[in-house]
């Protein structure tokens, strides 16, 4: 009897855990997405409309999350800023993927001097912290929405390219790519049919992880005043703005910070779930 | 003699040769000046211990590797510079079967997709529809058409090797390079797969380059046997000739090390020889892998462990002149200065001396 119970418990264990993860992660991201998409519509405020009568109003029926130093509705600004942040994060990850995946496939498959040259460039990027690279690029073009996107994209690709490359090297030398060559498959067919499908789980998981980093780094850049510029809201910009009142009105900082935490948490939980589902080998080792 | 289907002419392959310009790079000469030929419909075995270069030679023939020296000809035509359409035509002539059945198939693709590859790449005709063609292909190797929608991991090792054979056969090749096709399989399954090879050879008139260290499998399947030692061809002879009258001292050791084959000569010899040969093989493998023993290219590379060399009083010639392959009695060819000149009996005494 007890043996049966133990067996049942051990088989049920991981499943319960996984279910927990997908629900929490899904709920977090779902609620936040809903907040960003329909938040400004239901609040009825313009994110940039000032109301000097209602400066630093605490959370209330009129202003659900209160107002800032110019009386702007924080609920609306957070929702609109969230859109901005997510657009930047998605754009940056898309840009990084667009550079890193083809480059990683190419260097990993071809090897030789192409590999050597590209990987030395990657090493160069590795020597500098990601955020510093991004700051440099912002410094070059001036802070704006598109620069932030560009800066983060360019800062992320080296890490991603190396990851893809090493994964390709692992698959390239397996016997089944030899078998494909003997059958007469050319390099493109081998990459398409044999290598990319093997990488797909890794790519999905890594893209998700990177999205979390992008949200964080957008906030970082914004906090330094190098992200989206006022009056446009973004989570990073709102965080930067809240710094000025952290002693007098600390709740503004909390309101600006907590959604960042929740989004990154949600994304990371989902990345975990994806890894468990798509890449069982990677999860166990 | 008519023109052979495959002829390997003075082929060498050196790993790391292209990088050798940089200082400190170690190169490894895996195949050293080997010449062989396979006639149409013939089955030639490449035998030798691990590290002897037999797999490398097979990969050169299958054009997975470009040799650093020499030429491979099929139907008298140099296949070195083939590309595009001509390379595809070559693929249709020469196919390969792999040792490791676990990794020879993409685990994410169904058998149907894997077997459809040759049809897609080469635009092979499938008169009764592709499904029928794929099903027929599976039946030909003793599997069922209903298995097409399974994944590779749903098959046993023997079944996967049959699928490997089916994949190679789909292109209608005239020569198949089989790289240790049965050595990863259970003994009971080995026999089935070997029987399949024999049947297909009979039915399709295939030529076979059969790479193996299993002399019994080789004896069962191949008409001629070529023995490689550390990248060099030491002896090539018809099957019976090699197993009953091996000339090269290394071939003798190799054959004596197989219980049941060595017995043919004398039971006591194989019993005495086997323990001597086994550690020797292991040792030289390690040496070949580590590159501890420099192959200088001067003299005979087997001289340092050769019982005949010892018995003849370490003649200078073995150390200074590389033995060329020369014809011997019974259709053999042997790369040894002295083998075949002496009566075989004293060699045994030397070997048993060494053991004792």
XYZ file of C-alpha atoms in Angstrom:
641
model
C 0.000 0.000 0.000
C 2.600 2.471 1.114
C 4.779 1.597 -1.866
C 1.891 2.416 -4.156
C 1.336 5.687 -2.362
C 5.011 6.607 -2.646
C 5.030 5.757 -6.311
C 1.942 7.842 -6.871
C 3.427 10.741 -4.962
C 6.682 10.689 -6.917
C 4.954 10.557 -10.253
C 2.470 13.220 -9.249
C 5.153 15.489 -7.800
C 6.712 17.038 -10.879
C 3.391 17.332 -12.607
C 1.909 19.336 -9.762
C 4.969 21.557 -9.711
C 4.887 22.171 -13.424
C 1.180 22.959 -13.271
C 1.853 25.461 -10.508
C 4.530 27.165 -12.569
C 2.527 27.499 -15.722
C -0.474 28.904 -13.850
C 1.499 31.461 -11.860
C 3.619 32.524 -14.814
C 0.654 32.624 -17.157
C -1.489 34.562 -14.691
C 1.237 37.115 -14.015
C 1.900 37.787 -17.670
C -1.804 37.666 -18.557
C -2.807 40.229 -15.932
C 0.065 42.532 -16.839
C -0.719 42.291 -20.542
C -4.347 43.093 -19.827
C -3.239 46.031 -17.691
C -1.076 47.458 -20.470
C -3.600 46.904 -23.239
C -6.852 48.070 -21.681
C -5.578 50.014 -18.635
C -5.540 53.468 -20.285
C -9.024 52.865 -21.727
C -10.683 52.069 -18.417
C -8.878 54.733 -16.411
C -10.007 57.414 -18.850
C -6.956 59.635 -18.321
C -4.439 60.932 -20.821
C -1.029 59.694 -19.653
C 0.519 63.122 -20.220
C -2.358 65.277 -18.936
C -1.172 67.300 -15.929
C -3.399 68.304 -13.034
C -1.538 70.586 -10.651
C -4.470 70.512 -8.188
C -3.860 66.807 -7.634
C -0.070 66.613 -7.269
C 1.232 63.618 -5.312
C -2.264 62.331 -4.687
C -2.194 58.943 -2.977
C -4.125 55.968 -4.364
C -7.822 56.808 -4.407
C -11.028 56.171 -6.324
C -10.094 58.873 -8.872
C -6.447 57.892 -9.239
C -6.118 54.157 -8.523
C -2.369 54.330 -8.157
C -2.162 58.008 -7.264
C -0.477 60.800 -9.244
C 3.035 62.105 -9.742
C 4.640 65.538 -9.196
C 2.657 67.021 -12.084
C -0.609 65.345 -11.118
C -0.476 62.814 -13.946
C -2.388 59.589 -13.365
C 0.173 56.902 -12.455
C -2.096 53.956 -13.353
C -2.385 55.258 -16.914
C 1.285 56.177 -17.138
C 2.350 52.740 -15.900
C 0.125 51.004 -18.424
C 1.316 53.128 -21.330
C 4.902 52.948 -20.087
C 4.567 49.176 -19.914
C 3.643 49.103 -23.584
C 6.720 51.133 -24.357
C 8.972 48.923 -22.283
C 7.594 45.733 -23.783
C 7.917 47.111 -27.302
C 11.523 47.994 -26.641
C 12.210 44.603 -25.064
C 10.542 42.667 -27.887
C 12.241 44.804 -30.502
C 15.636 44.433 -28.875
C 15.281 40.657 -28.590
C 14.082 40.440 -32.192
C 17.069 42.486 -33.321
C 19.505 40.431 -31.258
C 17.973 37.185 -32.586
C 18.045 38.445 -36.154
C 21.774 39.019 -35.841
C 22.742 36.188 -33.527
C 20.841 33.212 -34.938
C 22.087 33.413 -38.537
C 25.565 34.335 -37.370
C 25.666 31.509 -34.831
C 24.428 29.002 -37.413
C 26.953 30.171 -39.952
C 29.986 30.240 -37.677
C 29.034 27.003 -35.977
C 28.432 25.147 -39.220
C 31.294 26.517 -41.274
C 33.931 26.730 -38.565
C 37.353 27.766 -39.833
C 38.352 31.391 -40.187
C 34.767 32.720 -40.338
C 34.192 31.204 -36.926
C 37.489 32.536 -35.647
C 36.844 36.090 -36.826
C 33.265 36.384 -35.580
C 34.042 34.811 -32.243
C 36.881 37.267 -31.620
C 34.409 40.104 -32.150
C 32.099 38.381 -29.691
C 34.967 38.134 -27.207
C 35.460 41.854 -27.558
C 31.844 42.460 -26.581
C 32.185 40.029 -23.707
C 34.957 42.092 -22.208
C 32.506 44.972 -21.664
C 29.387 44.713 -19.489
C 26.155 44.597 -21.478
C 24.761 47.766 -19.984
C 27.959 49.648 -20.732
C 27.733 48.657 -24.385
C 24.152 49.907 -24.417
C 25.145 53.162 -22.717
C 27.862 53.674 -25.305
C 25.412 53.233 -28.150
C 22.896 55.598 -26.533
C 25.726 58.083 -26.077
C 26.443 57.801 -29.777
C 22.906 58.419 -31.043
C 21.210 60.275 -28.193
C 18.511 58.798 -25.970
C 15.172 57.874 -27.543
C 12.794 54.948 -27.985
C 14.534 53.628 -31.091
C 18.025 54.129 -29.704
C 17.165 52.140 -26.601
C 15.866 49.336 -28.771
C 18.959 49.436 -30.966
C 21.314 49.676 -28.015
C 19.841 46.694 -26.208
C 19.656 44.633 -29.400
C 23.287 45.305 -30.188
C 24.334 44.651 -26.628
C 22.592 41.266 -26.497
C 23.569 39.608 -29.752
C 27.120 38.479 -28.893
C 26.005 36.395 -25.930
C 23.231 34.848 -27.972
C 25.410 34.223 -31.019
C 27.922 32.297 -28.948
C 25.191 30.184 -27.439
C 23.760 29.302 -30.842
C 27.204 28.596 -32.220
C 28.144 26.134 -29.516
C 24.801 24.378 -29.854
C 25.359 24.079 -33.618
C 28.817 22.635 -33.086
C 27.285 20.001 -30.836
C 24.788 18.936 -33.486
C 27.004 19.394 -36.531
C 29.280 16.474 -35.735
C 26.554 13.981 -34.926
C 26.367 11.007 -37.229
C 23.003 12.025 -38.610
C 24.379 15.122 -40.273
C 27.022 12.873 -41.866
C 24.225 10.594 -42.967
C 22.445 13.568 -44.523
C 25.597 14.544 -46.391
C 26.065 11.029 -47.722
C 22.493 11.076 -48.986
C 23.396 14.256 -50.870
C 21.910 17.016 -48.706
C 23.595 20.395 -49.191
C 24.577 22.729 -46.351
C 21.303 24.673 -46.434
C 19.219 21.568 -46.302
C 21.289 20.207 -43.441
C 20.945 23.444 -41.497
C 17.225 23.611 -42.173
C 16.272 19.985 -41.663
C 18.831 18.618 -39.240
C 20.320 21.450 -37.207
C 17.619 24.086 -36.689
C 14.984 21.629 -35.427
C 17.480 20.423 -32.832
C 18.106 24.011 -31.731
C 14.489 25.120 -31.659
C 13.845 24.358 -27.961
C 17.008 26.175 -26.988
C 16.134 29.148 -29.178
C 12.641 29.465 -27.724
C 13.863 29.229 -24.155
C 16.753 31.622 -24.663
C 14.622 34.192 -26.440
C 12.280 34.164 -23.476
C 15.117 34.523 -20.980
C 16.549 37.359 -23.019
C 13.178 39.121 -22.969
C 13.390 39.254 -19.179
C 16.860 40.739 -19.365
C 15.690 43.281 -21.920
C 12.907 44.503 -19.609
C 15.399 44.832 -16.775
C 17.980 46.628 -18.872
C 15.419 48.999 -20.340
C 14.567 49.929 -16.768
C 18.257 50.304 -16.030
C 18.856 52.597 -18.987
C 15.700 54.556 -18.175
C 16.775 54.918 -14.570
C 20.035 56.451 -15.748
C 18.025 58.883 -17.848
C 19.256 57.261 -21.072
C 16.026 55.563 -22.107
C 12.731 56.953 -23.321
C 12.702 60.681 -22.669
C 10.018 62.619 -20.738
C 7.230 63.293 -21.035
C 6.793 59.854 -22.694
C 6.447 57.179 -20.025
C 8.289 53.918 -19.870
C 8.936 51.797 -16.833
C 12.548 52.817 -16.773
C 11.673 56.495 -17.183
C 9.047 56.293 -14.424
C 11.535 54.642 -12.126
C 14.024 57.414 -12.829
C 11.384 60.019 -12.144
C 10.388 58.411 -8.843
C 13.939 58.658 -7.584
C 13.452 62.365 -6.947
C 10.672 61.743 -4.418
C 11.874 58.538 -2.869
C 11.950 60.096 0.600
C 8.832 62.248 0.432
C 6.593 59.961 -1.635
C 8.087 56.471 -1.597
C 4.998 54.722 -2.991
C 5.726 56.143 -6.464
C 8.954 54.152 -6.578
C 7.155 51.035 -5.419
C 4.488 51.450 -8.075
C 7.125 51.939 -10.777
C 9.277 49.032 -9.573
C 6.864 46.250 -8.708
C 5.509 45.678 -12.264
C 9.078 45.308 -13.551
C 9.684 42.675 -10.919
C 6.441 40.892 -11.762
C 7.041 40.870 -15.525
C 10.569 39.556 -15.176
C 9.378 36.941 -12.698
C 6.573 35.903 -15.025
C 8.892 35.684 -18.029
C 11.444 33.646 -16.139
C 8.834 31.235 -14.843
C 7.545 30.779 -18.381
C 11.083 30.235 -19.659
C 11.423 27.525 -17.027
C 8.186 25.892 -18.102
C 9.273 26.020 -21.735
C 12.613 24.470 -20.869
C 10.909 21.626 -19.019
C 8.584 20.958 -21.903
C 10.797 21.483 -24.918
C 14.253 20.574 -23.792
C 14.111 17.793 -21.211
C 17.814 17.076 -21.633
C 18.815 20.644 -20.898
C 16.639 20.717 -17.793
C 18.103 17.593 -16.266
C 21.767 18.391 -16.836
C 41.322 -7.712 -65.502
C 38.469 -5.345 -66.245
C 38.361 -1.920 -64.767
C 37.433 -2.005 -61.092
C 34.366 -0.169 -59.821
C 36.313 1.549 -57.088
C 39.997 2.136 -57.093
C 41.838 3.830 -54.283
C 45.196 5.054 -55.485
C 47.897 6.005 -53.010
C 45.401 7.699 -50.732
C 46.614 9.400 -47.572
C 44.741 11.396 -45.019
C 46.393 13.514 -42.413
C 44.230 15.039 -39.700
C 45.129 18.571 -38.777
C 47.225 18.972 -41.919
C 45.679 22.282 -42.898
C 46.494 23.827 -39.572
C 49.989 22.419 -39.467
C 51.463 25.766 -40.455
C 50.903 27.014 -36.954
C 53.584 25.951 -34.523
C 52.752 23.306 -31.963
C 49.955 21.745 -33.984
C 50.036 17.983 -33.954
C 49.034 16.184 -37.088
C 47.993 12.599 -37.310
C 48.478 10.535 -40.403
C 45.404 8.310 -40.249
C 45.730 6.782 -43.698
C 49.171 6.444 -45.213
C 49.556 5.727 -48.908
C 46.924 3.030 -49.333
C 46.008 1.558 -52.705
C 43.102 -0.838 -53.102
C 40.445 -1.702 -55.607
C 36.980 -3.191 -55.519
C 35.536 -4.903 -58.578
C 31.891 -4.596 -59.511
C 29.882 -6.981 -57.369
C 32.844 -7.707 -55.153
C 32.941 -7.407 -51.407
C 36.150 -6.187 -49.824
C 36.741 -6.063 -46.101
C 38.905 -3.526 -44.329
C 40.085 -4.952 -41.052
C 42.405 -3.689 -38.366
C 42.343 -2.520 -34.786
C 40.862 0.816 -33.740
C 43.045 3.633 -34.954
C 44.214 1.663 -37.968
C 42.583 4.143 -40.320
C 39.914 1.874 -41.717
C 37.041 4.192 -40.835
C 38.925 7.188 -42.180
C 39.469 5.375 -45.459
C 35.770 4.509 -45.593
C 34.836 8.143 -45.004
C 37.198 9.194 -47.769
C 35.480 6.804 -50.179
C 32.060 8.105 -49.086
C 33.348 11.633 -49.689
C 32.792 12.737 -46.123
C 36.484 13.543 -46.012
C 38.724 14.913 -48.703
C 41.970 12.965 -48.669
C 45.142 14.985 -48.246
C 46.855 12.827 -50.847
C 46.053 10.360 -53.612
C 43.037 9.748 -55.777
C 39.816 7.822 -55.495
C 38.376 6.656 -58.788
C 34.991 5.216 -59.511
C 34.599 3.687 -62.957
C 38.023 5.066 -63.710
C 36.970 8.625 -62.990
C 38.683 10.806 -60.383
C 36.010 11.764 -57.872
C 38.096 14.349 -56.036
C 36.734 17.545 -57.527
C 33.090 16.595 -57.923
C 30.438 19.138 -57.036
C 26.820 19.914 -57.759
C 25.116 17.490 -60.080
C 28.145 15.261 -60.450
C 28.463 14.954 -56.705
C 24.816 13.969 -56.483
C 25.413 11.352 -59.150
C 28.325 10.083 -57.071
C 26.067 9.872 -54.042
C 23.742 7.692 -56.074
C 26.631 5.388 -56.909
C 28.315 5.174 -53.511
C 26.409 5.036 -50.247
C 27.413 4.572 -46.652
C 26.026 2.804 -43.612
C 27.060 3.934 -40.163
C 28.138 2.124 -37.055
C 26.200 3.997 -34.427
C 22.542 3.431 -35.141
C 21.520 5.645 -32.263
C 23.002 8.786 -33.770
C 22.645 7.978 -37.455
C 19.057 9.256 -37.495
C 17.691 12.621 -36.527
C 15.625 11.798 -33.433
C 13.105 14.526 -34.256
C 12.121 13.180 -37.652
C 9.851 10.305 -38.523
C 11.193 7.414 -40.549
C 8.926 8.546 -43.357
C 10.661 11.941 -43.530
C 14.123 10.455 -43.174
C 13.552 7.980 -45.980
C 11.884 10.631 -48.132
C 15.076 12.729 -48.106
C 16.782 10.862 -50.956
C 13.631 11.165 -53.051
C 13.434 14.905 -52.453
C 17.115 15.622 -52.952
C 17.574 13.484 -56.031
C 14.073 13.765 -57.439
C 13.836 10.005 -57.624
C 10.847 8.658 -59.489
C 8.212 6.945 -57.370
C 5.799 5.522 -59.919
C 3.261 4.150 -57.435
C 3.405 7.197 -55.189
C 6.057 7.983 -52.629
C 4.312 6.212 -49.771
C 4.263 2.980 -51.702
C 7.917 3.398 -52.598
C 8.921 4.020 -48.973
C 6.847 1.082 -47.777
C 8.427 -1.159 -50.357
C 11.853 0.036 -49.273
C 11.153 -0.975 -45.691
C 9.823 -4.363 -46.740
C 12.964 -4.969 -48.709
C 15.031 -4.784 -45.518
C 12.586 -6.913 -43.541
C 10.485 -4.189 -41.891
C 6.873 -3.165 -42.429
C 5.352 -0.222 -44.219
C 3.268 0.463 -41.113
C 6.439 1.537 -39.285
C 6.894 4.648 -41.424
C 5.276 6.967 -38.926
C 7.467 5.964 -36.032
C 10.451 7.833 -34.712
C 13.959 6.324 -34.710
C 13.994 5.747 -30.950
C 10.988 3.461 -31.261
C 13.117 0.883 -33.038
C 15.711 -1.577 -31.775
C 19.341 -1.246 -32.842
C 18.990 -4.006 -35.411
C 15.851 -2.456 -36.866
C 17.544 0.924 -37.056
C 20.440 -0.612 -38.923
C 17.932 -2.067 -41.375
C 16.521 1.419 -41.833
C 20.056 2.661 -42.434
C 20.416 0.041 -45.125
C 17.063 1.032 -46.608
C 18.150 4.673 -46.690
C 21.304 3.723 -48.562
C 19.461 1.394 -50.931
C 16.875 3.989 -51.903
C 19.411 5.625 -54.191
C 20.196 2.348 -55.940
C 23.924 2.486 -55.237
C 26.462 0.128 -56.776
C 28.874 0.375 -53.866
C 28.058 0.544 -50.182
C 30.614 1.544 -47.595
C 29.551 -0.179 -44.390
C 31.392 1.185 -41.370
C 31.215 -1.463 -38.645
C 27.525 -1.950 -39.386
C 27.012 -4.776 -36.914
C 29.549 -4.189 -34.170
C 27.154 -2.137 -32.054
C 24.449 -4.799 -32.249
C 23.622 -7.793 -30.110
C 25.237 -10.969 -31.340
C 21.887 -12.564 -32.212
C 20.915 -9.516 -34.239
C 24.314 -9.307 -35.927
C 23.659 -12.549 -37.767
C 20.314 -11.300 -39.050
C 21.796 -8.080 -40.366
C 24.723 -9.922 -41.938
C 22.268 -12.253 -43.635
C 20.415 -9.225 -44.931
C 23.648 -7.875 -46.391
C 24.373 -11.209 -48.030
C 20.873 -11.390 -49.483
C 20.976 -7.849 -50.835
C 24.349 -8.460 -52.401
C 22.990 -11.508 -54.131
C 19.818 -9.825 -55.308
C 21.227 -6.448 -56.305
C 24.810 -7.314 -57.243
C 26.128 -4.702 -54.821
C 29.768 -4.062 -54.184
C 30.645 -3.719 -50.558
C 33.458 -2.034 -48.699
C 32.935 -3.654 -45.349
C 34.802 -2.071 -42.464
C 35.036 -4.279 -39.428
C 37.236 -5.617 -36.720
C 35.115 -8.732 -36.539
C 36.903 -11.322 -38.651
C 34.002 -13.764 -38.481
C 31.590 -11.262 -40.002
C 34.193 -10.496 -42.607
C 34.705 -14.149 -43.405
C 30.983 -14.595 -43.832
C 30.468 -11.652 -46.141
C 33.613 -10.743 -48.050
C 35.636 -12.289 -50.831
C 38.789 -10.334 -50.162
C 40.256 -8.920 -46.986
C 42.587 -5.976 -46.590
C 44.471 -5.596 -43.324
C 45.411 -2.126 -42.147
C 47.871 -1.311 -39.420
C 48.358 2.261 -38.260
C 47.148 3.692 -41.515
C 49.138 1.437 -43.803
C 47.954 -1.498 -45.846
C 49.942 -4.514 -44.671
C 48.252 -7.321 -46.553
C 45.397 -7.919 -48.921
C 44.349 -11.406 -49.920
C 41.380 -13.547 -50.818
C 39.366 -14.493 -47.758
C 40.488 -18.121 -47.326
C 44.023 -17.306 -48.210
C 44.289 -14.601 -45.605
C 42.671 -16.568 -42.838
C 44.503 -19.819 -43.535
C 47.869 -18.534 -44.703
C 48.338 -15.027 -43.456
C 51.729 -13.797 -44.583
C 52.298 -10.542 -42.769
C 53.292 -11.013 -39.122
C 50.623 -8.521 -38.076
C 47.900 -10.365 -39.994
C 48.978 -13.543 -38.260
C 48.615 -11.987 -34.874
C 45.269 -10.479 -35.756
C 43.922 -13.821 -36.926
C 45.466 -15.801 -34.110
C 43.746 -13.467 -31.663
C 40.330 -14.627 -32.808
C 39.405 -17.836 -31.051
C 37.980 -20.329 -33.481
C 39.702 -18.872 -36.511
C 43.251 -19.369 -35.320
C 42.398 -22.953 -34.442
C 42.515 -23.766 -38.090
C 46.285 -23.833 -37.896
C 46.840 -25.292 -34.482
C 44.933 -25.031 -31.277
C 47.929 -24.515 -29.069
C 49.216 -21.601 -31.124
C 46.035 -19.630 -30.857
C 45.911 -20.331 -27.170
C 49.450 -19.095 -26.746
C 49.058 -16.250 -29.138
C 45.789 -14.802 -28.013
C 46.955 -13.361 -24.713
C 50.036 -11.977 -26.397
C 48.132 -10.358 -29.187
C 45.370 -8.855 -27.125
C 47.424 -6.541 -24.888
C 49.558 -5.729 -27.862
C 46.559 -4.503 -29.806
C 45.392 -2.409 -26.896
C 48.785 -0.913 -26.365
C 49.345 0.049 -29.954
C 45.881 1.572 -30.118
C 46.725 3.792 -27.219
C 49.997 4.677 -28.879
C 48.277 5.527 -32.131
C 45.746 7.727 -30.404
C 48.247 9.540 -28.251
C 50.662 9.785 -31.130
C 53.341 8.565 -28.742
C 54.891 6.433 -31.398
C 56.108 8.656 -34.199
C 55.444 7.255 -37.627
C 58.544 8.436 -39.350
C 57.759 7.125 -42.792
C 61.149 5.442 -42.836
C 61.252 1.701 -42.525
C 58.455 -0.634 -41.535
C 56.072 0.817 -38.963
C 55.466 -2.595 -37.486
C 59.115 -3.448 -36.975
C 59.192 -2.454 -33.321
C 56.649 -5.139 -32.398
C 57.237 -7.568 -35.206
C 58.062 -11.129 -34.102
C 59.529 -11.888 -37.519
C 61.831 -8.912 -37.255
C 63.009 -10.212 -33.915
C 63.398 -13.748 -35.180
C 65.490 -12.681 -38.166
C 67.864 -10.905 -35.858
C 66.570 -7.360 -36.358
C 67.623 -6.851 -39.976
C 68.591 -3.292 -40.846
C 66.326 -3.252 -43.891
C 63.154 -3.221 -41.774
C 64.227 0.004 -40.133
C 65.459 1.869 -43.187
C 63.259 0.833 -46.084
C 59.510 1.022 -46.131
C 58.194 -2.296 -47.439
C 56.200 -1.988 -50.637
C 53.154 -4.123 -51.309
C 54.312 -7.110 -53.317
C 52.428 -10.002 -54.834
C 52.752 -13.354 -53.136
C 51.420 -16.833 -53.730
C 47.679 -17.485 -53.779
C 46.628 -14.006 -54.847
C 47.964 -12.360 -51.721
C 49.814 -9.102 -51.620
C 51.896 -8.273 -48.594
C 53.872 -5.272 -47.423
C 56.777 -7.001 -45.720
C 60.347 -7.505 -46.850
C 60.626 -11.012 -45.510
C 57.207 -12.571 -44.975
C 56.573 -15.678 -46.995
C 60.264 -16.377 -47.470
C 60.591 -18.407 -44.338
C 58.758 -21.479 -43.109
C 55.997 -20.414 -40.738
C 56.910 -22.807 -37.915
C 59.710 -20.821 -36.204
C 57.560 -17.740 -35.896
C 55.377 -19.539 -33.419
C 58.284 -20.465 -31.239
C 59.291 -16.836 -31.070
C 55.809 -15.808 -30.122
C 55.560 -18.404 -27.394
C 58.983 -17.385 -26.185
C 57.752 -13.844 -25.879
C 54.762 -14.983 -23.892
C 56.817 -17.185 -21.594
